[in-house]
Amino acid sequence: MPKEKKEQIARRIEEFLSGCKIAIVTDYRGMPVAEMSQLRHRLKESGIEYHVVKNTLACLAAERTGKEGLKSLLRGPSAIAFGYGGASEPAKMLTEYIRSSKVAHSIKGGLLGERMLSSEEVATLASLPSTEILLSRLAQQMQMPISSLLAVLSANLRGIVQILKAREQQLRGV
């Protein structure tokens, strides 16, 4: 491969690395081309880029972007999923694909921001609920003390209203 072509590929990997929130490195050994295309298409629909990379060029791009930790994962045939949205979505999609496929496809690890992730940590990340669900749970938890305070305050007011109604009925002689 000509040097200019290699440099162009390394720059493209740099762009992916510098713009992504999470990068997950997988071993694609034994995966048929048709399945690879299907996985790429499924990931692309969610805004996730999935590329087979040449390890030396990916290591060069990792050095240039200051993400040297990624180099330790680039051994043997490697493909990288670059996630730009939520951090758990690429992990969920890859984990689900590995579970459902018959091919011995494995996750080597990942990079979340500047933090290296082992394959077990990527699996844990995949088991987390989505950001939307976590935000709704947080809003619900924040609303709970306010609802409790409202119930306590309105209970006292309801009690006073009931006492006044009872007194009114007593004065009327009902």
Short mmCIF file of C-alpha atoms in Angstrom, two decimals:
data_model
loop_
_atom_site.label_atom_id
_atom_site.label_comp_id
_atom_site.label_asym_id
_atom_site.label_seq_id
_atom_site.Cartn_x
_atom_site.Cartn_y
_atom_site.Cartn_z
CA MET A 1 0.00 0.00 0.00
CA PRO A 2 1.46 3.41 -0.94
CA LYS A 3 2.61 5.66 1.87
CA GLU A 4 0.10 8.40 0.97
CA LYS A 5 -2.79 5.92 1.20
CA LYS A 6 -1.58 4.73 4.62
CA GLU A 7 -1.32 8.31 5.84
CA GLN A 8 -4.83 9.04 4.59
CA ILE A 9 -6.22 5.98 6.41
CA ALA A 10 -4.37 6.93 9.63
CA ARG A 11 -5.82 10.46 9.46
CA ARG A 12 -9.31 9.05 9.01
CA ILE A 13 -8.89 6.81 12.07
CA GLU A 14 -7.62 9.89 13.96
CA GLU A 15 -10.82 11.73 13.05
CA PHE A 16 -12.92 8.85 14.31
CA LEU A 17 -10.92 8.62 17.55
CA SER A 18 -10.89 12.33 18.28
CA GLY A 19 -14.65 12.70 17.70
CA CYS A 20 -15.98 9.59 19.42
CA LYS A 21 -17.12 9.21 23.03
CA ILE A 22 -16.37 5.50 23.10
CA ALA A 23 -14.27 3.17 20.97
CA ILE A 24 -14.78 -0.58 21.35
CA VAL A 25 -12.20 -2.94 19.85
CA THR A 26 -13.43 -6.33 18.67
CA ASP A 27 -11.89 -9.43 17.16
CA TYR A 28 -13.66 -10.11 13.89
CA ARG A 29 -11.86 -13.39 13.10
CA GLY A 30 -14.11 -15.95 11.41
CA MET A 31 -16.88 -13.47 10.61
CA PRO A 32 -18.28 -13.87 7.09
CA VAL A 33 -18.37 -10.75 4.92
CA ALA A 34 -22.18 -10.84 4.72
CA GLU A 35 -22.49 -10.82 8.52
CA MET A 36 -19.89 -8.04 8.79
CA SER A 37 -21.91 -5.94 6.34
CA GLN A 38 -25.12 -6.63 8.24
CA LEU A 39 -23.50 -5.64 11.55
CA ARG A 40 -22.05 -2.47 10.01
CA HIS A 41 -25.45 -1.53 8.61
CA ARG A 42 -27.19 -2.13 11.95
CA LEU A 43 -24.58 -0.05 13.80
CA LYS A 44 -24.63 2.72 11.16
CA GLU A 45 -28.40 3.14 11.68
CA SER A 46 -27.61 4.09 15.29
CA GLY A 47 -24.82 6.49 14.33
CA ILE A 48 -22.00 4.09 15.17
CA GLU A 49 -19.07 3.64 12.79
CA TYR A 50 -17.56 0.13 12.60
CA HIS A 51 -14.31 -0.35 10.72
CA VAL A 52 -11.75 -3.08 10.28
CA VAL A 53 -8.40 -1.42 10.95
CA LYS A 54 -4.79 -2.18 10.28
CA ASN A 55 -3.22 -2.31 13.74
CA THR A 56 -0.11 -0.29 12.89
CA LEU A 57 -2.18 2.54 11.41
CA ALA A 58 -4.64 2.48 14.32
CA CYS A 59 -1.71 2.59 16.78
CA LEU A 60 -0.29 5.58 14.92
CA ALA A 61 -3.68 7.34 15.07
CA ALA A 62 -4.00 6.50 18.79
CA GLU A 63 -0.60 8.08 19.48
CA ARG A 64 -1.49 11.22 17.55
CA THR A 65 -4.78 11.68 19.42
CA GLY A 66 -3.26 11.00 22.84
CA LYS A 67 -5.14 7.73 23.31
CA GLU A 68 -2.14 5.43 23.61
CA GLY A 69 -4.05 3.01 25.86
CA LEU A 70 -5.89 1.76 22.80
CA LYS A 71 -2.63 0.32 21.44
CA SER A 72 -2.69 -2.51 23.99
CA LEU A 73 -5.98 -3.79 22.53
CA LEU A 74 -4.77 -3.81 18.93
CA ARG A 75 -3.38 -7.34 18.69
CA GLY A 76 -4.52 -9.73 15.96
CA PRO A 77 -7.41 -8.98 13.60
CA SER A 78 -9.17 -5.90 14.96
CA ALA A 79 -12.24 -3.86 14.17
CA ILE A 80 -13.25 -0.75 16.08
CA ALA A 81 -16.76 0.55 16.78
CA PHE A 82 -16.75 4.34 17.22
CA GLY A 83 -19.72 5.64 19.21
CA TYR A 84 -20.65 9.31 19.14
CA GLY A 85 -23.90 9.30 21.16
CA GLY A 86 -24.51 7.46 24.41
CA ALA A 87 -21.61 5.40 25.68
CA SER A 88 -23.67 2.30 26.41
CA GLU A 89 -25.38 1.98 23.01
CA PRO A 90 -22.38 0.60 21.03
CA ALA A 91 -21.59 -1.79 23.86
CA LYS A 92 -25.21 -3.00 23.97
CA MET A 93 -25.44 -3.49 20.22
CA LEU A 94 -22.14 -5.37 19.95
CA THR A 95 -22.89 -7.54 22.99
CA GLU A 96 -26.35 -8.36 21.64
CA TYR A 97 -24.89 -9.22 18.23
CA ILE A 98 -22.26 -11.50 19.78
CA ARG A 99 -24.95 -13.26 21.84
CA SER A 100 -27.20 -13.82 18.82
CA SER A 101 -24.55 -14.76 16.24
CA LYS A 102 -22.98 -18.17 15.87
CA VAL A 103 -19.56 -16.73 15.06
CA ALA A 104 -16.89 -16.63 17.77
CA HIS A 105 -16.74 -12.83 17.77
CA SER A 106 -15.29 -11.22 20.90
CA ILE A 107 -14.84 -7.82 22.46
CA LYS A 108 -11.22 -7.08 23.35
CA GLY A 109 -11.91 -3.92 25.33
CA GLY A 110 -12.59 -0.26 24.80
CA LEU A 111 -11.79 3.34 25.46
CA LEU A 112 -14.36 5.59 27.13
CA GLY A 113 -13.06 9.15 26.94
CA GLU A 114 -9.55 8.71 28.34
CA ARG A 115 -10.35 5.61 30.41
CA MET A 116 -9.47 2.12 29.22
CA LEU A 117 -12.16 -0.54 29.57
CA SER A 118 -11.65 -4.28 29.80
CA SER A 119 -14.00 -6.64 27.99
CA GLU A 120 -15.81 -7.25 31.31
CA GLU A 121 -16.29 -3.51 31.83
CA VAL A 122 -17.70 -3.19 28.30
CA ALA A 123 -20.16 -6.00 29.16
CA THR A 124 -21.12 -4.14 32.36
CA LEU A 125 -21.59 -0.95 30.35
CA ALA A 126 -23.87 -2.88 27.99
CA SER A 127 -26.07 -3.94 30.90
CA LEU A 128 -26.73 -0.36 32.02
CA PRO A 129 -30.05 1.27 31.16
CA SER A 130 -30.08 3.94 28.46
CA THR A 131 -29.41 7.60 29.27
CA GLU A 132 -33.08 8.47 28.79
CA ILE A 133 -34.17 5.86 31.35
CA LEU A 134 -31.54 7.00 33.85
CA LEU A 135 -32.63 10.64 33.44
CA SER A 136 -36.28 9.74 33.94
CA ARG A 137 -35.39 7.79 37.10
CA LEU A 138 -33.41 10.78 38.36
CA ALA A 139 -36.32 13.14 37.69
CA GLN A 140 -38.66 10.75 39.50
CA GLN A 141 -36.32 10.61 42.51
CA MET A 142 -36.04 14.40 42.58
CA GLN A 143 -39.82 14.75 42.42
CA MET A 144 -40.48 12.30 45.27
CA PRO A 145 -39.54 14.62 48.22
CA ILE A 146 -41.68 17.41 46.77
CA SER A 147 -44.66 15.06 46.40
CA SER A 148 -44.19 13.84 49.97
CA LEU A 149 -44.04 17.40 51.31
CA LEU A 150 -47.20 18.29 49.39
CA ALA A 151 -49.02 15.24 50.81
CA VAL A 152 -48.02 16.15 54.39
CA LEU A 153 -49.01 19.80 54.03
CA SER A 154 -52.32 19.05 52.32
CA ALA A 155 -53.18 16.42 54.97
CA ASN A 156 -53.09 19.10 57.67
CA LEU A 157 -55.27 21.41 55.58
CA ARG A 158 -57.75 18.60 54.87
CA GLY A 159 -57.92 17.90 58.61
CA ILE A 160 -58.72 21.54 59.39
CA VAL A 161 -61.40 21.63 56.66
CA GLN A 162 -63.02 18.47 58.07
CA ILE A 163 -63.03 19.92 61.61
CA LEU A 164 -64.62 23.15 60.37
CA LYS A 165 -67.30 21.24 58.44
CA ALA A 166 -68.06 19.11 61.48
CA ARG A 167 -68.33 22.23 63.66
CA GLU A 168 -70.59 23.89 61.06
CA GLN A 169 -72.89 20.87 61.06
CA GLN A 170 -72.89 20.83 64.85
CA LEU A 171 -73.93 24.51 64.98
CA ARG A 172 -76.72 23.92 62.44
CA GLY A 173 -77.98 21.07 64.55
CA VAL A 174 -77.78 18.40 61.90
#
